[in-house]
């Protein structure tokens, strides 16, 4: 018989593997951006939301908020690094006008 703690870690590891696959899912898109050297119609908002999501889960997993949540913290740190790399690629290959629109520096008029 497996204890509840061991079963929780097994389910947590399966969840982390699934989450890692979800974080790596946009990899072909970013490979295409790097290959073509242009962002085209790809959207940044989704990746900004994922960065915020990872940061909130990292905070939630801190020992002073929720003890014994190492799996939550580790996968979200990995996801945060992956998503920040995606954002860096997006910003690097976007043109200036699009960068200005995204940062709110350029008005619509």
mmCIF file of N, CA and C in Angstrom:
data_model
loop_
_atom_site.group_PDB
_atom_site.id
_atom_site.type_symbol
_atom_site.label_atom_id
_atom_site.label_comp_id
_atom_site.label_asym_id
_atom_site.label_seq_id
_atom_site.Cartn_x
_atom_site.Cartn_y
_atom_site.Cartn_z
ATOM 1 N N UNK A 1 0.847 -1.182 0.000
ATOM 2 C CA UNK A 1 0.000 0.000 0.000
ATOM 3 C C UNK A 1 0.890 1.243 0.000
ATOM 4 N N UNK A 2 0.541 2.202 -0.783
ATOM 5 C CA UNK A 2 1.310 3.437 -0.897
ATOM 6 C C UNK A 2 0.712 4.472 0.055
ATOM 7 N N UNK A 3 1.617 5.174 0.757
ATOM 8 C CA UNK A 3 1.122 6.193 1.687
ATOM 9 C C UNK A 3 0.602 7.411 0.919
ATOM 10 N N UNK A 4 -0.139 8.227 1.607
ATOM 11 C CA UNK A 4 -0.711 9.432 0.981
ATOM 12 C C UNK A 4 0.384 10.391 0.542
ATOM 13 N N UNK A 5 1.466 10.476 1.315
ATOM 14 C CA UNK A 5 2.575 11.373 0.966
ATOM 15 C C UNK A 5 3.247 10.930 -0.325
ATOM 16 N N UNK A 6 3.530 9.644 -0.449
ATOM 17 C CA UNK A 6 4.171 9.114 -1.660
ATOM 18 C C UNK A 6 3.240 9.276 -2.858
ATOM 19 N N UNK A 7 1.972 8.979 -2.681
ATOM 20 C CA UNK A 7 1.004 9.144 -3.774
ATOM 21 C C UNK A 7 0.931 10.611 -4.208
ATOM 22 N N UNK A 8 0.989 11.530 -3.229
ATOM 23 C CA UNK A 8 0.974 12.961 -3.556
ATOM 24 C C UNK A 8 2.195 13.368 -4.374
ATOM 25 N N UNK A 9 3.363 12.840 -4.023
ATOM 26 C CA UNK A 9 4.564 13.161 -4.794
ATOM 27 C C UNK A 9 4.513 12.568 -6.195
ATOM 28 N N UNK A 10 3.982 11.367 -6.323
ATOM 29 C CA UNK A 10 3.871 10.752 -7.648
ATOM 30 C C UNK A 10 2.936 11.569 -8.538
ATOM 31 N N UNK A 11 1.799 11.952 -8.010
ATOM 32 C CA UNK A 11 0.868 12.786 -8.777
ATOM 33 C C UNK A 11 1.503 14.146 -9.078
ATOM 34 N N UNK A 12 2.255 14.695 -8.120
ATOM 35 C CA UNK A 12 2.932 15.971 -8.329
ATOM 36 C C UNK A 12 3.974 15.897 -9.433
ATOM 37 N N UNK A 13 4.726 14.812 -9.470
ATOM 38 C CA UNK A 13 5.738 14.644 -10.522
ATOM 39 C C UNK A 13 5.066 14.499 -11.883
ATOM 40 N N UNK A 14 3.982 13.746 -11.943
ATOM 41 C CA UNK A 14 3.230 13.626 -13.203
ATOM 42 C C UNK A 14 2.700 15.002 -13.631
ATOM 43 N N UNK A 15 2.212 15.779 -12.674
ATOM 44 C CA UNK A 15 1.749 17.135 -12.975
ATOM 45 C C UNK A 15 2.867 18.031 -13.465
ATOM 46 N N UNK A 16 4.060 17.886 -12.886
ATOM 47 C CA UNK A 16 5.199 18.691 -13.322
ATOM 48 C C UNK A 16 5.628 18.333 -14.742
ATOM 49 N N UNK A 17 5.608 17.045 -15.062
ATOM 50 C CA UNK A 17 5.952 16.629 -16.430
ATOM 51 C C UNK A 17 4.934 17.194 -17.423
ATOM 52 N N UNK A 18 3.663 17.128 -17.065
ATOM 53 C CA UNK A 18 2.617 17.689 -17.918
ATOM 54 C C UNK A 18 2.792 19.197 -18.083
ATOM 55 N N UNK A 19 3.081 19.889 -16.990
ATOM 56 C CA UNK A 19 3.283 21.341 -17.049
ATOM 57 C C UNK A 19 4.493 21.695 -17.904
ATOM 58 N N UNK A 20 5.566 20.925 -17.788
ATOM 59 C CA UNK A 20 6.749 21.183 -18.604
ATOM 60 C C UNK A 20 6.414 21.040 -20.086
ATOM 61 N N UNK A 21 5.625 20.023 -20.426
ATOM 62 C CA UNK A 21 5.197 19.863 -21.825
ATOM 63 C C UNK A 21 4.384 21.071 -22.286
ATOM 64 N N UNK A 22 3.530 21.593 -21.413
ATOM 65 C CA UNK A 22 2.737 22.775 -21.772
ATOM 66 C C UNK A 22 3.621 24.008 -21.949
ATOM 67 N N UNK A 23 4.648 24.154 -21.107
ATOM 68 C CA UNK A 23 5.562 25.288 -21.256
ATOM 69 C C UNK A 23 6.375 25.180 -22.545
ATOM 70 N N UNK A 24 6.693 23.959 -22.969
ATOM 71 C CA UNK A 24 7.498 23.761 -24.175
ATOM 72 C C UNK A 24 6.654 23.700 -25.446
ATOM 73 N N UNK A 25 5.345 23.663 -25.310
ATOM 74 C CA UNK A 25 4.446 23.560 -26.468
ATOM 75 C C UNK A 25 4.676 24.671 -27.508
ATOM 76 N N UNK A 26 4.893 25.953 -27.120
ATOM 77 C CA UNK A 26 5.093 26.991 -28.141
ATOM 78 C C UNK A 26 6.495 27.008 -28.763
ATOM 79 N N UNK A 27 7.346 26.043 -28.426
ATOM 80 C CA UNK A 27 8.713 26.021 -28.947
ATOM 81 C C UNK A 27 8.776 26.061 -30.472
ATOM 82 N N UNK A 28 7.953 25.296 -31.216
ATOM 83 C CA UNK A 28 8.001 25.405 -32.682
ATOM 84 C C UNK A 28 7.660 26.810 -33.191
ATOM 85 N N UNK A 29 6.750 27.489 -32.512
ATOM 86 C CA UNK A 29 6.400 28.855 -32.914
ATOM 87 C C UNK A 29 7.606 29.772 -32.775
ATOM 88 N N UNK A 30 8.312 29.665 -31.658
ATOM 89 C CA UNK A 30 9.463 30.531 -31.449
ATOM 90 C C UNK A 30 10.643 30.121 -32.313
ATOM 91 N N UNK A 31 10.730 28.858 -32.656
ATOM 92 C CA UNK A 31 11.732 28.432 -33.627
ATOM 93 C C UNK A 31 11.456 29.089 -34.975
ATOM 94 N N UNK A 32 10.180 29.159 -35.359
ATOM 95 C CA UNK A 32 9.802 29.802 -36.624
ATOM 96 C C UNK A 32 10.104 31.299 -36.582
ATOM 97 N N UNK A 33 9.869 31.938 -35.437
ATOM 98 C CA UNK A 33 10.185 33.368 -35.295
ATOM 99 C C UNK A 33 11.682 33.587 -35.469
ATOM 100 N N UNK A 34 12.486 32.742 -34.854
ATOM 101 C CA UNK A 34 13.946 32.879 -34.967
ATOM 102 C C UNK A 34 14.388 32.620 -36.403
ATOM 103 N N UNK A 35 13.830 31.594 -37.033
ATOM 104 C CA UNK A 35 14.201 31.244 -38.405
ATOM 105 C C UNK A 35 13.828 32.352 -39.385
ATOM 106 N N UNK A 36 12.602 32.901 -39.248
ATOM 107 C CA UNK A 36 12.126 33.932 -40.167
ATOM 108 C C UNK A 36 12.597 35.335 -39.779
ATOM 109 N N UNK A 37 13.083 35.489 -38.545
ATOM 110 C CA UNK A 37 13.549 36.768 -38.011
ATOM 111 C C UNK A 37 12.465 37.846 -37.991
ATOM 112 N N UNK A 38 11.213 37.412 -37.827
ATOM 113 C CA UNK A 38 10.091 38.343 -37.742
ATOM 114 C C UNK A 38 8.979 37.704 -36.903
ATOM 115 N N UNK A 39 8.287 38.544 -36.142
ATOM 116 C CA UNK A 39 7.248 38.060 -35.234
ATOM 117 C C UNK A 39 5.956 37.756 -35.980
ATOM 118 N N UNK A 40 5.666 38.488 -37.015
ATOM 119 C CA UNK A 40 4.437 38.370 -37.804
ATOM 120 C C UNK A 40 3.213 38.615 -36.927
ATOM 121 N N UNK A 41 2.251 37.679 -36.937
ATOM 122 C CA UNK A 41 0.983 37.887 -36.237
ATOM 123 C C UNK A 41 0.964 37.272 -34.846
ATOM 124 N N UNK A 42 2.080 36.772 -34.386
ATOM 125 C CA UNK A 42 2.095 36.107 -33.087
ATOM 126 C C UNK A 42 1.836 37.103 -31.966
ATOM 127 N N UNK A 43 1.182 36.604 -30.913
ATOM 128 C CA UNK A 43 0.660 37.453 -29.855
ATOM 129 C C UNK A 43 1.514 37.345 -28.590
ATOM 130 N N UNK A 44 1.721 38.458 -27.927
ATOM 131 C CA UNK A 44 2.546 38.514 -26.729
ATOM 132 C C UNK A 44 1.740 38.362 -25.446
ATOM 133 N N UNK A 45 0.467 38.727 -25.458
ATOM 134 C CA UNK A 45 -0.327 38.783 -24.227
ATOM 135 C C UNK A 45 -0.411 37.441 -23.506
ATOM 136 N N UNK A 46 -0.533 36.357 -24.238
ATOM 137 C CA UNK A 46 -0.612 35.039 -23.619
ATOM 138 C C UNK A 46 0.634 34.755 -22.786
ATOM 139 N N UNK A 47 1.782 35.066 -23.327
ATOM 140 C CA UNK A 47 3.032 34.775 -22.621
ATOM 141 C C UNK A 47 3.236 35.701 -21.425
ATOM 142 N N UNK A 48 2.749 36.925 -21.519
ATOM 143 C CA UNK A 48 2.785 37.806 -20.350
ATOM 144 C C UNK A 48 1.897 37.259 -19.236
ATOM 145 N N UNK A 49 0.746 36.722 -19.603
ATOM 146 C CA UNK A 49 -0.154 36.131 -18.604
ATOM 147 C C UNK A 49 0.479 34.894 -17.968
ATOM 148 N N UNK A 50 1.182 34.097 -18.743
ATOM 149 C CA UNK A 50 1.832 32.910 -18.194
ATOM 150 C C UNK A 50 2.954 33.304 -17.241
ATOM 151 N N UNK A 51 3.704 34.362 -17.567
ATOM 152 C CA UNK A 51 4.755 34.850 -16.660
ATOM 153 C C UNK A 51 4.139 35.266 -15.330
ATOM 154 N N UNK A 52 3.059 36.014 -15.384
ATOM 155 C CA UNK A 52 2.385 36.434 -14.154
ATOM 156 C C UNK A 52 1.875 35.215 -13.382
ATOM 157 N N UNK A 53 1.298 34.256 -14.074
ATOM 158 C CA UNK A 53 0.807 33.032 -13.448
ATOM 159 C C UNK A 53 1.942 32.290 -12.729
ATOM 160 N N UNK A 54 3.084 32.142 -13.395
ATOM 161 C CA UNK A 54 4.222 31.449 -12.777
ATOM 162 C C UNK A 54 4.710 32.199 -11.536
ATOM 163 N N UNK A 55 4.774 33.515 -11.618
ATOM 164 C CA UNK A 55 5.236 34.290 -10.462
ATOM 165 C C UNK A 55 4.288 34.127 -9.275
ATOM 166 N N UNK A 56 2.993 34.119 -9.539
ATOM 167 C CA UNK A 56 2.028 33.932 -8.458
ATOM 168 C C UNK A 56 2.126 32.531 -7.846
ATOM 169 N N UNK A 57 2.309 31.514 -8.671
ATOM 170 C CA UNK A 57 2.448 30.156 -8.147
ATOM 171 C C UNK A 57 3.750 29.989 -7.370
ATOM 172 N N UNK A 58 4.819 30.664 -7.814
ATOM 173 C CA UNK A 58 6.076 30.618 -7.058
ATOM 174 C C UNK A 58 5.869 31.240 -5.684
ATOM 175 N N UNK A 59 5.187 32.368 -5.635
ATOM 176 C CA UNK A 59 4.898 32.994 -4.347
ATOM 177 C C UNK A 59 4.051 32.061 -3.475
ATOM 178 N N UNK A 60 3.046 31.444 -4.069
ATOM 179 C CA UNK A 60 2.178 30.534 -3.318
ATOM 180 C C UNK A 60 2.979 29.356 -2.755
ATOM 181 N N UNK A 61 3.960 28.886 -3.494
ATOM 182 C CA UNK A 61 4.741 27.734 -3.077
ATOM 183 C C UNK A 61 5.841 28.026 -2.085
ATOM 184 N N UNK A 62 6.060 29.293 -1.771
ATOM 185 C CA UNK A 62 7.093 29.632 -0.795
ATOM 186 C C UNK A 62 6.756 29.016 0.571
ATOM 187 N N UNK A 63 7.771 28.594 1.324
ATOM 188 C CA UNK A 63 7.522 27.919 2.612
ATOM 189 C C UNK A 63 6.745 28.764 3.621
ATOM 190 N N UNK A 64 6.884 30.078 3.566
ATOM 191 C CA UNK A 64 6.158 30.911 4.519
ATOM 192 C C UNK A 64 4.684 31.063 4.140
ATOM 193 N N UNK A 65 4.309 30.701 2.911
ATOM 194 C CA UNK A 65 2.904 30.751 2.492
ATOM 195 C C UNK A 65 2.284 29.359 2.546
ATOM 196 N N UNK A 66 2.944 28.405 1.920
ATOM 197 C CA UNK A 66 2.423 27.036 1.862
ATOM 198 C C UNK A 66 3.606 26.070 2.000
ATOM 199 N N UNK A 67 3.794 25.506 3.183
ATOM 200 C CA UNK A 67 4.943 24.611 3.383
ATOM 201 C C UNK A 67 4.822 23.322 2.565
ATOM 202 N N UNK A 68 5.959 22.695 2.331
ATOM 203 C CA UNK A 68 6.037 21.419 1.609
ATOM 204 C C UNK A 68 5.462 21.480 0.203
ATOM 205 N N UNK A 69 5.830 22.485 -0.538
ATOM 206 C CA UNK A 69 5.352 22.593 -1.920
ATOM 207 C C UNK A 69 6.527 22.814 -2.874
ATOM 208 N N UNK A 70 7.546 21.980 -2.726
ATOM 209 C CA UNK A 70 8.749 22.079 -3.554
ATOM 210 C C UNK A 70 8.423 21.864 -5.026
ATOM 211 N N UNK A 71 7.528 20.925 -5.321
ATOM 212 C CA UNK A 71 7.190 20.633 -6.711
ATOM 213 C C UNK A 71 6.525 21.824 -7.388
ATOM 214 N N UNK A 72 5.706 22.542 -6.663
ATOM 215 C CA UNK A 72 5.043 23.726 -7.217
ATOM 216 C C UNK A 72 6.071 24.798 -7.568
ATOM 217 N N UNK A 73 7.005 25.019 -6.663
ATOM 218 C CA UNK A 73 8.013 26.062 -6.877
ATOM 219 C C UNK A 73 8.936 25.686 -8.028
ATOM 220 N N UNK A 74 9.415 24.447 -8.062
ATOM 221 C CA UNK A 74 10.396 24.069 -9.084
ATOM 222 C C UNK A 74 9.834 24.173 -10.495
ATOM 223 N N UNK A 75 8.653 23.628 -10.740
ATOM 224 C CA UNK A 75 8.116 23.668 -12.100
ATOM 225 C C UNK A 75 7.785 25.094 -12.516
ATOM 226 N N UNK A 76 7.353 25.923 -11.593
ATOM 227 C CA UNK A 76 7.021 27.293 -11.965
ATOM 228 C C UNK A 76 8.258 28.156 -12.157
ATOM 229 N N UNK A 77 9.352 27.854 -11.476
ATOM 230 C CA UNK A 77 10.617 28.553 -11.768
ATOM 231 C C UNK A 77 11.097 28.161 -13.160
ATOM 232 N N UNK A 78 11.011 26.874 -13.476
ATOM 233 C CA UNK A 78 11.390 26.422 -14.825
ATOM 234 C C UNK A 78 10.495 27.080 -15.874
ATOM 235 N N UNK A 79 9.201 27.107 -15.627
ATOM 236 C CA UNK A 79 8.264 27.740 -16.562
ATOM 237 C C UNK A 79 8.519 29.225 -16.709
ATOM 238 N N UNK A 80 8.855 29.887 -15.607
ATOM 239 C CA UNK A 80 9.145 31.321 -15.663
ATOM 240 C C UNK A 80 10.374 31.591 -16.527
ATOM 241 N N UNK A 81 11.407 30.785 -16.372
ATOM 242 C CA UNK A 81 12.617 30.954 -17.186
ATOM 243 C C UNK A 81 12.307 30.723 -18.664
ATOM 244 N N UNK A 82 11.548 29.674 -18.958
ATOM 245 C CA UNK A 82 11.173 29.384 -20.350
ATOM 246 C C UNK A 82 10.354 30.531 -20.937
ATOM 247 N N UNK A 83 9.372 31.012 -20.200
ATOM 248 C CA UNK A 83 8.515 32.089 -20.704
ATOM 249 C C UNK A 83 9.276 33.401 -20.852
ATOM 250 N N UNK A 84 10.200 33.683 -19.945
ATOM 251 C CA UNK A 84 11.021 34.898 -20.093
ATOM 252 C C UNK A 84 11.916 34.793 -21.328
ATOM 253 N N UNK A 85 12.376 33.588 -21.637
ATOM 254 C CA UNK A 85 13.143 33.397 -22.875
ATOM 255 C C UNK A 85 12.254 33.640 -24.091
ATOM 256 N N UNK A 86 11.005 33.149 -24.043
ATOM 257 C CA UNK A 86 10.070 33.407 -25.139
ATOM 258 C C UNK A 86 9.843 34.912 -25.311
ATOM 259 N N UNK A 87 9.654 35.616 -24.196
ATOM 260 C CA UNK A 87 9.430 37.066 -24.273
ATOM 261 C C UNK A 87 10.650 37.779 -24.843
ATOM 262 N N UNK A 88 11.843 37.347 -24.450
ATOM 263 C CA UNK A 88 13.064 37.961 -24.982
ATOM 264 C C UNK A 88 13.155 37.748 -26.489
ATOM 265 N N UNK A 89 12.834 36.553 -26.958
ATOM 266 C CA UNK A 89 12.841 36.271 -28.399
ATOM 267 C C UNK A 89 11.813 37.142 -29.100
ATOM 268 N N UNK A 90 10.629 37.235 -28.526
ATOM 269 C CA UNK A 90 9.569 38.033 -29.131
ATOM 270 C C UNK A 90 9.987 39.499 -29.251
ATOM 271 N N UNK A 91 10.521 40.057 -28.181
ATOM 272 C CA UNK A 91 10.919 41.471 -28.186
ATOM 273 C C UNK A 91 12.088 41.694 -29.143
ATOM 274 N N UNK A 92 13.035 40.770 -29.173
ATOM 275 C CA UNK A 92 14.203 40.926 -30.031
ATOM 276 C C UNK A 92 13.830 40.949 -31.507
ATOM 277 N N UNK A 93 12.875 40.117 -31.890
ATOM 278 C CA UNK A 93 12.532 40.005 -33.310
ATOM 279 C C UNK A 93 11.333 40.846 -33.732
ATOM 280 N N UNK A 94 10.739 41.585 -32.822
ATOM 281 C CA UNK A 94 9.643 42.465 -33.229
ATOM 282 C C UNK A 94 10.219 43.797 -33.703
ATOM 283 N N UNK A 95 9.484 44.472 -34.581
ATOM 284 C CA UNK A 95 9.975 45.760 -35.078
ATOM 285 C C UNK A 95 9.694 46.870 -34.064
ATOM 286 N N UNK A 96 10.305 48.011 -34.263
ATOM 287 C CA UNK A 96 10.215 49.105 -33.293
ATOM 288 C C UNK A 96 8.787 49.582 -33.096
ATOM 289 N N UNK A 97 8.040 49.727 -34.169
ATOM 290 C CA UNK A 97 6.663 50.218 -34.060
ATOM 291 C C UNK A 97 5.822 49.274 -33.201
ATOM 292 N N UNK A 98 5.991 47.984 -33.411
ATOM 293 C CA UNK A 98 5.246 47.014 -32.617
ATOM 294 C C UNK A 98 5.702 47.054 -31.157
ATOM 295 N N UNK A 99 7.012 47.213 -30.919
ATOM 296 C CA UNK A 99 7.515 47.315 -29.545
ATOM 297 C C UNK A 99 6.918 48.529 -28.847
ATOM 298 N N UNK A 100 6.815 49.638 -29.566
ATOM 299 C CA UNK A 100 6.257 50.853 -28.970
ATOM 300 C C UNK A 100 4.773 50.677 -28.658
ATOM 301 N N UNK A 101 4.034 50.006 -29.530
ATOM 302 C CA UNK A 101 2.618 49.745 -29.265
ATOM 303 C C UNK A 101 2.444 48.866 -28.028
ATOM 304 N N UNK A 102 3.260 47.829 -27.924
ATOM 305 C CA UNK A 102 3.143 46.882 -26.814
ATOM 306 C C UNK A 102 3.460 47.566 -25.482
ATOM 307 N N UNK A 103 4.413 48.491 -25.489
ATOM 308 C CA UNK A 103 4.784 49.156 -24.240
ATOM 309 C C UNK A 103 3.851 50.322 -23.902
ATOM 310 N N UNK A 104 2.956 50.669 -24.829
ATOM 311 C CA UNK A 104 2.024 51.749 -24.574
ATOM 312 C C UNK A 104 2.591 53.124 -24.894
ATOM 313 N N UNK A 105 3.760 53.178 -25.511
ATOM 314 C CA UNK A 105 4.403 54.453 -25.816
ATOM 315 C C UNK A 105 3.857 55.088 -27.092
ATOM 316 N N UNK A 106 3.198 54.309 -27.910
ATOM 317 C CA UNK A 106 2.716 54.800 -29.187
ATOM 318 C C UNK A 106 1.209 54.879 -29.158
ATOM 319 N N UNK A 107 0.700 56.053 -29.468
ATOM 320 C CA UNK A 107 -0.754 56.210 -29.456
ATOM 321 C C UNK A 107 -1.341 55.620 -30.727
ATOM 322 N N UNK A 108 -2.625 55.389 -30.703
ATOM 323 C CA UNK A 108 -3.301 54.776 -31.845
ATOM 324 C C UNK A 108 -3.583 55.780 -32.959
ATOM 325 N N UNK A 109 -3.483 57.037 -32.675
ATOM 326 C CA UNK A 109 -3.839 58.055 -33.650
ATOM 327 C C UNK A 109 -2.854 58.259 -34.656
#
